[in-house]
Structures are given as structure tokens and as C-alpha cells.
PDB file of C-alpha atoms in Angstrom:
ATOM      1  CA  UNK A   1       0.000   0.000   0.000  1.00 75.00           C
ATOM      2  CA  UNK A   2       3.013   2.292   0.362  1.00 76.00           C
ATOM      3  CA  UNK A   3       3.622   2.067  -3.413  1.00 79.00           C
ATOM      4  CA  UNK A   4       1.649   4.543  -5.494  1.00 84.00           C
ATOM      5  CA  UNK A   5       2.780   4.182  -9.111  1.00 88.00           C
ATOM      6  CA  UNK A   6       1.066   3.659 -12.498  1.00 91.00           C
ATOM      7  CA  UNK A   7       2.985   0.399 -12.991  1.00 91.00           C
ATOM      8  CA  UNK A   8       2.066  -1.179  -9.654  1.00 91.00           C
ATOM      9  CA  UNK A   9      -1.295  -2.665  -8.660  1.00 90.00           C
ATOM     10  CA  UNK A  10      -2.938  -0.204  -6.290  1.00 89.00           C
ATOM     11  CA  UNK A  11      -3.810  -1.454  -2.798  1.00 84.00           C
ATOM     12  CA  UNK A  12      -6.833   0.242  -1.227  1.00 87.00           C
ATOM     13  CA  UNK A  13      -6.422  -1.264   2.235  1.00 84.00           C
ATOM     14  CA  UNK A  14      -6.898  -4.252   4.495  1.00 84.00           C
ATOM     15  CA  UNK A  15      -9.769  -5.396   6.680  1.00 89.00           C
ATOM     16  CA  UNK A  16     -11.440  -8.472   8.088  1.00 93.00           C
ATOM     17  CA  UNK A  17     -14.635  -9.945   6.654  1.00 94.00           C
ATOM     18  CA  UNK A  18     -16.311 -12.527   8.919  1.00 95.00           C
ATOM     19  CA  UNK A  19     -12.961 -13.192  10.566  1.00 95.00           C
ATOM     20  CA  UNK A  20     -11.071 -13.601   7.282  1.00 95.00           C
ATOM     21  CA  UNK A  21      -8.234 -11.154   6.523  1.00 90.00           C
ATOM     22  CA  UNK A  22      -8.830  -9.340   3.229  1.00 89.00           C
ATOM     23  CA  UNK A  23      -6.658  -7.135   1.017  1.00 84.00           C
ATOM     24  CA  UNK A  24      -8.667  -4.936  -1.344  1.00 86.00           C
ATOM     25  CA  UNK A  25      -6.928  -3.831  -4.531  1.00 86.00           C
ATOM     26  CA  UNK A  26      -7.773  -2.491  -7.958  1.00 87.00           C
ATOM     27  CA  UNK A  27      -9.360  -4.933 -10.393  1.00 88.00           C
ATOM     28  CA  UNK A  28      -7.331  -5.405 -13.584  1.00 87.00           C
ATOM     29  CA  UNK A  29      -9.451  -6.843 -16.353  1.00 85.00           C
ATOM     30  CA  UNK A  30      -6.724  -7.458 -18.941  1.00 90.00           C
ATOM     31  CA  UNK A  31      -5.297 -10.620 -17.404  1.00 92.00           C
ATOM     32  CA  UNK A  32      -1.568 -11.216 -17.054  1.00 93.00           C
ATOM     33  CA  UNK A  33       1.429 -11.253 -19.375  1.00 95.00           C
ATOM     34  CA  UNK A  34       1.422 -15.033 -19.058  1.00 95.00           C
ATOM     35  CA  UNK A  35      -2.200 -15.125 -20.257  1.00 95.00           C
ATOM     36  CA  UNK A  36      -1.244 -12.908 -23.192  1.00 95.00           C
ATOM     37  CA  UNK A  37       1.638 -15.149 -24.318  1.00 96.00           C
ATOM     38  CA  UNK A  38      -0.382 -18.327 -23.846  1.00 96.00           C
ATOM     39  CA  UNK A  39      -3.169 -16.877 -25.987  1.00 96.00           C
ATOM     40  CA  UNK A  40      -1.190 -15.131 -28.732  1.00 96.00           C
ATOM     41  CA  UNK A  41       2.305 -16.656 -28.564  1.00 96.00           C
ATOM     42  CA  UNK A  42       5.652 -14.866 -28.028  1.00 97.00           C
ATOM     43  CA  UNK A  43       5.533 -11.089 -28.210  1.00 97.00           C
ATOM     44  CA  UNK A  44       7.273  -8.950 -30.856  1.00 97.00           C
ATOM     45  CA  UNK A  45      10.635  -7.800 -29.399  1.00 97.00           C
ATOM     46  CA  UNK A  46       9.567  -4.137 -29.228  1.00 96.00           C
ATOM     47  CA  UNK A  47       6.377  -4.908 -27.331  1.00 96.00           C
ATOM     48  CA  UNK A  48       8.187  -7.285 -24.973  1.00 97.00           C
ATOM     49  CA  UNK A  49      10.780  -4.627 -24.168  1.00 98.00           C
ATOM     50  CA  UNK A  50       8.058  -2.017 -23.628  1.00 97.00           C
ATOM     51  CA  UNK A  51       6.289  -4.348 -21.171  1.00 97.00           C
ATOM     52  CA  UNK A  52       9.512  -4.991 -19.264  1.00 97.00           C
ATOM     53  CA  UNK A  53      10.369  -1.281 -19.101  1.00 98.00           C
ATOM     54  CA  UNK A  54       7.010  -0.813 -17.355  1.00 97.00           C
ATOM     55  CA  UNK A  55       7.813  -3.696 -14.965  1.00 95.00           C
ATOM     56  CA  UNK A  56      11.137  -2.016 -14.203  1.00 95.00           C
ATOM     57  CA  UNK A  57       9.369   1.295 -13.488  1.00 95.00           C
ATOM     58  CA  UNK A  58       7.059  -0.450 -11.016  1.00 92.00           C
ATOM     59  CA  UNK A  59       9.944  -2.260  -9.328  1.00 91.00           C
ATOM     60  CA  UNK A  60      11.933   0.968  -9.069  1.00 91.00           C
ATOM     61  CA  UNK A  61       8.982   2.577  -7.272  1.00 89.00           C
ATOM     62  CA  UNK A  62       8.851  -0.425  -4.915  1.00 87.00           C
ATOM     63  CA  UNK A  63      12.588  -0.113  -4.297  1.00 81.00           C
ATOM     64  CA  UNK A  64      12.192   3.554  -3.363  1.00 85.00           C
ATOM     65  CA  UNK A  65       9.490   2.497  -0.880  1.00 80.00           C
ATOM     66  CA  UNK A  66      11.941  -0.029   0.628  1.00 79.00           C
ATOM     67  CA  UNK A  67      10.307  -3.139  -0.842  1.00 79.00           C
ATOM     68  CA  UNK A  68      11.907  -6.119  -2.612  1.00 76.00           C
ATOM     69  CA  UNK A  69       9.331  -8.094  -4.635  1.00 67.00           C
ATOM     70  CA  UNK A  70      11.033 -11.555  -4.777  1.00 70.00           C
ATOM     71  CA  UNK A  71       8.402 -13.116  -7.068  1.00 79.00           C
ATOM     72  CA  UNK A  72       8.453 -11.343 -10.437  1.00 88.00           C
ATOM     73  CA  UNK A  73       7.132 -13.579 -13.216  1.00 91.00           C
ATOM     74  CA  UNK A  74       4.699 -13.178 -16.141  1.00 94.00           C
ATOM     75  CA  UNK A  75       1.713 -14.381 -14.083  1.00 91.00           C
ATOM     76  CA  UNK A  76       2.361 -11.607 -11.528  1.00 89.00           C
ATOM     77  CA  UNK A  77       2.418  -8.834 -14.136  1.00 93.00           C
ATOM     78  CA  UNK A  78      -1.093  -7.588 -14.875  1.00 94.00           C
ATOM     79  CA  UNK A  79      -2.636  -5.657 -17.757  1.00 94.00           C
ATOM     80  CA  UNK A  80      -5.020  -2.723 -17.398  1.00 92.00           C
ATOM     81  CA  UNK A  81      -7.728  -1.907 -19.949  1.00 89.00           C
ATOM     82  CA  UNK A  82      -5.302   0.347 -21.839  1.00 89.00           C
ATOM     83  CA  UNK A  83      -2.585  -2.393 -21.799  1.00 90.00           C
ATOM     84  CA  UNK A  84      -0.558  -0.685 -19.062  1.00 94.00           C
ATOM     85  CA  UNK A  85       1.570  -3.321 -17.329  1.00 95.00           C
ATOM     86  CA  UNK A  86       1.400  -3.360 -13.520  1.00 94.00           C
ATOM     87  CA  UNK A  87       3.380  -5.497 -11.094  1.00 88.00           C
ATOM     88  CA  UNK A  88       1.261  -7.224  -8.469  1.00 83.00           C
ATOM     89  CA  UNK A  89       1.103 -10.154  -6.060  1.00 71.00           C
ATOM     90  CA  UNK A  90       3.458  -8.869  -3.378  1.00 56.00           C
ATOM     91  CA  UNK A  91       2.823 -11.995  -1.288  1.00 49.00           C
ATOM     92  CA  UNK A  92       6.534 -12.799  -0.988  1.00 49.00           C
ATOM     93  CA  UNK A  93       7.784  -9.221  -0.827  1.00 50.00           C
ATOM     94  CA  UNK A  94       9.906  -8.028   2.085  1.00 48.00           C
ATOM     95  CA  UNK A  95      11.041  -4.734   3.519  1.00 52.00           C
ATOM     96  CA  UNK A  96      14.636  -3.811   2.802  1.00 50.00           C
ATOM     97  CA  UNK A  97      14.732  -1.573   5.865  1.00 50.00           C
ATOM     98  CA  UNK A  98      15.742  -4.473   8.111  1.00 49.00           C
ATOM     99  CA  UNK A  99      17.931  -7.539   7.674  1.00 46.00           C
ATOM    100  CA  UNK A 100      15.839 -10.125   5.865  1.00 45.00           C
ATOM    101  CA  UNK A 101      15.216 -13.757   6.637  1.00 47.00           C
ATOM    102  CA  UNK A 102      16.340 -16.426   4.139  1.00 46.00           C
ATOM    103  CA  UNK A 103      13.837 -17.246   1.390  1.00 42.00           C
ATOM    104  CA  UNK A 104      12.847 -20.491   3.073  1.00 41.00           C
ATOM    105  CA  UNK A 105       9.965 -21.379   5.348  1.00 40.00           C
ATOM    106  CA  UNK A 106      10.580 -22.887   8.752  1.00 34.00           C
ATOM    107  CA  UNK A 107      10.327 -26.455   7.448  1.00 37.00           C
ATOM    108  CA  UNK A 108      12.835 -25.799   4.677  1.00 40.00           C
ATOM    109  CA  UNK A 109      10.371 -25.599   1.792  1.00 41.00           C
ATOM    110  CA  UNK A 110      11.124 -23.110  -0.960  1.00 47.00           C
ATOM    111  CA  UNK A 111       9.228 -19.864  -1.551  1.00 53.00           C
ATOM    112  CA  UNK A 112       8.893 -18.714  -5.139  1.00 60.00           C
ATOM    113  CA  UNK A 113       8.724 -20.138  -8.656  1.00 75.00           C
ATOM    114  CA  UNK A 114      11.992 -21.950  -9.517  1.00 81.00           C
ATOM    115  CA  UNK A 115      11.767 -21.241 -13.260  1.00 85.00           C
ATOM    116  CA  UNK A 116      11.988 -17.483 -12.584  1.00 89.00           C
ATOM    117  CA  UNK A 117      14.132 -17.455  -9.410  1.00 86.00           C
ATOM    118  CA  UNK A 118      17.836 -16.573  -9.265  1.00 90.00           C
ATOM    119  CA  UNK A 119      20.270 -19.199  -7.938  1.00 89.00           C
ATOM    120  CA  UNK A 120      20.787 -17.297  -4.668  1.00 83.00           C
ATOM    121  CA  UNK A 121      17.046 -17.429  -3.937  1.00 82.00           C
ATOM    122  CA  UNK A 122      17.010 -21.194  -4.512  1.00 81.00           C
ATOM    123  CA  UNK A 123      19.900 -21.486  -2.043  1.00 83.00           C
ATOM    124  CA  UNK A 124      17.984 -19.468   0.561  1.00 81.00           C
ATOM    125  CA  UNK A 125      20.495 -16.617   0.608  1.00 80.00           C
ATOM    126  CA  UNK A 126      19.783 -12.963   1.312  1.00 79.00           C
ATOM    127  CA  UNK A 127      18.452 -11.162  -1.755  1.00 78.00           C
ATOM    128  CA  UNK A 128      18.837  -7.699  -3.261  1.00 83.00           C
ATOM    129  CA  UNK A 129      17.792  -5.723  -6.343  1.00 85.00           C
ATOM    130  CA  UNK A 130      20.003  -7.819  -8.617  1.00 89.00           C
ATOM    131  CA  UNK A 131      17.964 -10.869  -7.541  1.00 87.00           C
ATOM    132  CA  UNK A 132      14.767  -9.257  -8.830  1.00 88.00           C
ATOM    133  CA  UNK A 133      16.662  -8.210 -11.988  1.00 93.00           C
ATOM    134  CA  UNK A 134      17.315 -11.894 -12.675  1.00 94.00           C
ATOM    135  CA  UNK A 135      13.561 -12.547 -12.470  1.00 93.00           C
ATOM    136  CA  UNK A 136      12.942  -9.600 -14.827  1.00 95.00           C
ATOM    137  CA  UNK A 137      15.373 -11.197 -17.303  1.00 96.00           C
ATOM    138  CA  UNK A 138      13.615 -14.551 -16.997  1.00 96.00           C
ATOM    139  CA  UNK A 139      10.280 -12.812 -17.564  1.00 96.00           C
ATOM    140  CA  UNK A 140      11.580 -11.060 -20.694  1.00 97.00           C
ATOM    141  CA  UNK A 141      12.961 -14.407 -21.912  1.00 97.00           C
ATOM    142  CA  UNK A 142       9.461 -15.865 -21.570  1.00 97.00           C
ATOM    143  CA  UNK A 143       7.782 -12.950 -23.340  1.00 97.00           C
ATOM    144  CA  UNK A 144      10.205 -13.297 -26.267  1.00 98.00           C
ATOM    145  CA  UNK A 145      10.267 -17.086 -26.609  1.00 97.00           C
ATOM    146  CA  UNK A 146       7.096 -18.418 -24.972  1.00 96.00           C
ATOM    147  CA  UNK A 147       9.117 -20.630 -22.616  1.00 94.00           C
ATOM    148  CA  UNK A 148      11.195 -20.270 -19.467  1.00 93.00           C
ATOM    149  CA  UNK A 149      15.013 -20.080 -19.615  1.00 92.00           C
ATOM    150  CA  UNK A 150      15.316 -23.462 -17.891  1.00 89.00           C
ATOM    151  CA  UNK A 151      13.088 -26.504 -18.260  1.00 86.00           C
ATOM    152  CA  UNK A 152      13.229 -29.936 -16.627  1.00 85.00           C
ATOM    153  CA  UNK A 153      11.039 -32.973 -15.971  1.00 85.00           C
ATOM    154  CA  UNK A 154      10.493 -32.178 -12.274  1.00 86.00           C
ATOM    155  CA  UNK A 155      11.151 -29.479  -9.672  1.00 84.00           C
ATOM    156  CA  UNK A 156      14.329 -31.077  -8.299  1.00 86.00           C
ATOM    157  CA  UNK A 157      15.843 -31.351 -11.773  1.00 84.00           C
ATOM    158  CA  UNK A 158      14.728 -27.803 -12.582  1.00 86.00           C
ATOM    159  CA  UNK A 159      16.426 -26.363  -9.498  1.00 86.00           C
ATOM    160  CA  UNK A 160      19.637 -28.231 -10.341  1.00 87.00           C
ATOM    161  CA  UNK A 161      19.512 -26.860 -13.888  1.00 86.00           C
ATOM    162  CA  UNK A 162      18.994 -23.272 -12.706  1.00 84.00           C
ATOM    163  CA  UNK A 163      21.912 -23.612 -10.283  1.00 88.00           C
ATOM    164  CA  UNK A 164      24.352 -25.237 -12.701  1.00 88.00           C
ATOM    165  CA  UNK A 165      23.624 -24.574 -16.381  1.00 91.00           C
ATOM    166  CA  UNK A 166      23.892 -21.349 -18.381  1.00 91.00           C
ATOM    167  CA  UNK A 167      20.719 -20.028 -19.960  1.00 93.00           C
ATOM    168  CA  UNK A 168      20.345 -20.422 -23.731  1.00 94.00           C
ATOM    169  CA  UNK A 169      20.485 -17.229 -25.789  1.00 96.00           C
ATOM    170  CA  UNK A 170      16.952 -16.100 -26.675  1.00 97.00           C
ATOM    171  CA  UNK A 171      17.997 -15.522 -30.301  1.00 96.00           C
ATOM    172  CA  UNK A 172      19.143 -19.141 -30.539  1.00 95.00           C
ATOM    173  CA  UNK A 173      15.472 -20.074 -30.055  1.00 95.00           C
ATOM    174  CA  UNK A 174      14.048 -17.216 -32.138  1.00 95.00           C
ATOM    175  CA  UNK A 175      16.421 -15.768 -34.754  1.00 95.00           C
ATOM    176  CA  UNK A 176      14.494 -12.495 -35.256  1.00 95.00           C
ATOM    177  CA  UNK A 177      15.394 -11.340 -31.726  1.00 96.00           C
ATOM    178  CA  UNK A 178      18.169  -8.709 -32.044  1.00 96.00           C
ATOM    179  CA  UNK A 179      21.553  -9.902 -30.777  1.00 96.00           C
ATOM    180  CA  UNK A 180      21.885  -6.892 -28.479  1.00 97.00           C
ATOM    181  CA  UNK A 181      18.547  -7.641 -26.804  1.00 98.00           C
ATOM    182  CA  UNK A 182      19.454 -11.316 -26.458  1.00 97.00           C
ATOM    183  CA  UNK A 183      22.707 -10.307 -24.746  1.00 97.00           C
ATOM    184  CA  UNK A 184      20.897  -8.034 -22.265  1.00 97.00           C
ATOM    185  CA  UNK A 185      18.632 -10.946 -21.277  1.00 97.00           C
ATOM    186  CA  UNK A 186      21.676 -13.195 -20.779  1.00 97.00           C
ATOM    187  CA  UNK A 187      23.312 -10.526 -18.580  1.00 97.00           C
ATOM    188  CA  UNK A 188      20.243 -10.540 -16.342  1.00 97.00           C
ATOM    189  CA  UNK A 189      20.390 -14.345 -16.116  1.00 96.00           C
ATOM    190  CA  UNK A 190      24.008 -14.582 -14.969  1.00 95.00           C
ATOM    191  CA  UNK A 191      24.552 -17.015 -12.072  1.00 94.00           C
ATOM    192  CA  UNK A 192      26.798 -14.576 -10.197  1.00 92.00           C
ATOM    193  CA  UNK A 193      24.892 -11.533  -8.951  1.00 92.00           C
ATOM    194  CA  UNK A 194      27.718  -9.107  -9.646  1.00 93.00           C
ATOM    195  CA  UNK A 195      27.650  -9.989 -13.351  1.00 95.00           C
ATOM    196  CA  UNK A 196      24.064  -8.715 -13.736  1.00 94.00           C
ATOM    197  CA  UNK A 197      23.061  -5.059 -14.275  1.00 95.00           C
ATOM    198  CA  UNK A 198      23.675  -3.131 -11.063  1.00 92.00           C
ATOM    199  CA  UNK A 199      20.241  -1.508 -10.930  1.00 93.00           C
ATOM    200  CA  UNK A 200      17.003  -0.797 -12.742  1.00 94.00           C
ATOM    201  CA  UNK A 201      18.215   2.403 -14.440  1.00 94.00           C
ATOM    202  CA  UNK A 202      21.211   0.550 -15.907  1.00 95.00           C
ATOM    203  CA  UNK A 203      18.953  -2.242 -17.165  1.00 96.00           C
ATOM    204  CA  UNK A 204      16.464   0.248 -18.645  1.00 96.00           C
ATOM    205  CA  UNK A 205      19.265   2.026 -20.506  1.00 96.00           C
ATOM    206  CA  UNK A 206      20.563  -1.284 -21.878  1.00 96.00           C
ATOM    207  CA  UNK A 207      17.095  -2.262 -23.080  1.00 96.00           C
TER     208      UNK A 207
END
């Protein structure tokens, strides 16, 4: 609710209804970016980049409010009636004002979606902006190719693949993707945090 930005789902407030906690937020009728790709296939590079620049704007606003999202993926990016892209589903988000807990629950189960999570999140390490930038890169990969950067037959194999194998170049799967754009995506998907863009403004300039 502390984020007030055109590229973030607006939260009206919280209350209890018949003993059930409720968060009320704006209704977005356009579905998600995942819905869009599943219905129409991979997006043209220009439109995919435009969508991701809007995601970055929303995440930058969250960062200024001291919030790390931790769960950016196409199904958490919503479309308004005018096709504005808004980040939503802050269910795993944390405040950056205090030292954060590892991204694991008490019983050791993982929080997040492995196909879009950076290696450090899968290892339960402390996260920062570059961790969300990885997820932005994975989201852009999906918008451009219609698939995730890493695929496997089960969750255990998928996690191992994310931790160990380099991502394929998007333009190796779809030749009409410009080489420069493909390289930006690969920079976001680097295993080592320091090899990714340092912040959202740097990533936006590269895109």
C-alpha cells in the first residue's frame, strides 16, 4: 500500500470480513502477461521490451518504498484496460529496511517459482535488487520465446539446472530477436549476482 505508481497494482487497504483477513486492490481486467503469451504466442521484441520497461518502473517505485518483490514472473504482471503493465502479487515481498530472513519457510520448503528465481534465492540466501533483476530477465525471456530459460522434468531437476547450467540465448530459439537484446537478457540471467546489471536504471538504458 506504500507504493503509489502507475505500474504497480494499487492497494486500497486491508480489513477483516467474517474473521477472514482481506486485502482490497484495484481490479485489472486485462489478465496477465502469461495469459497474453499463452493466448497469442511470443511477443514482438519491441512490445516485450516495452512491457519490461514498465515492470522495471514499477519495481523501481517499490525499491524507493523499501520493498523487494522476490516473485516477479509473467503471471504476476497484470494488464489494465489500456494495456498498461502493472506489477502485483506482493505476497513474498519483504522490507529492505531491516535484515531479511532467508527465502525459506521454517520447514525448509522453498518460496517462489523456480523457473523465474535466481540461484541465490534457490539457495535461501539474502536477496537484493540484482535478484529481482534476474527474475525480470527470466520474464523477458518468456515474453520473447514463450518458454522459461530453464526446463526440466520435475522441480528437483529444474532447481539443479537453474543452479548449474547457463541459460540459452533467446535468439538461438528465435532468430528475429536482435543480438543486443538477447545479450541483455543473458546478462540478467548470470549465475553470479555481480555480473548482472547493477540496478534498474542501468537495465532500462541497456534495453
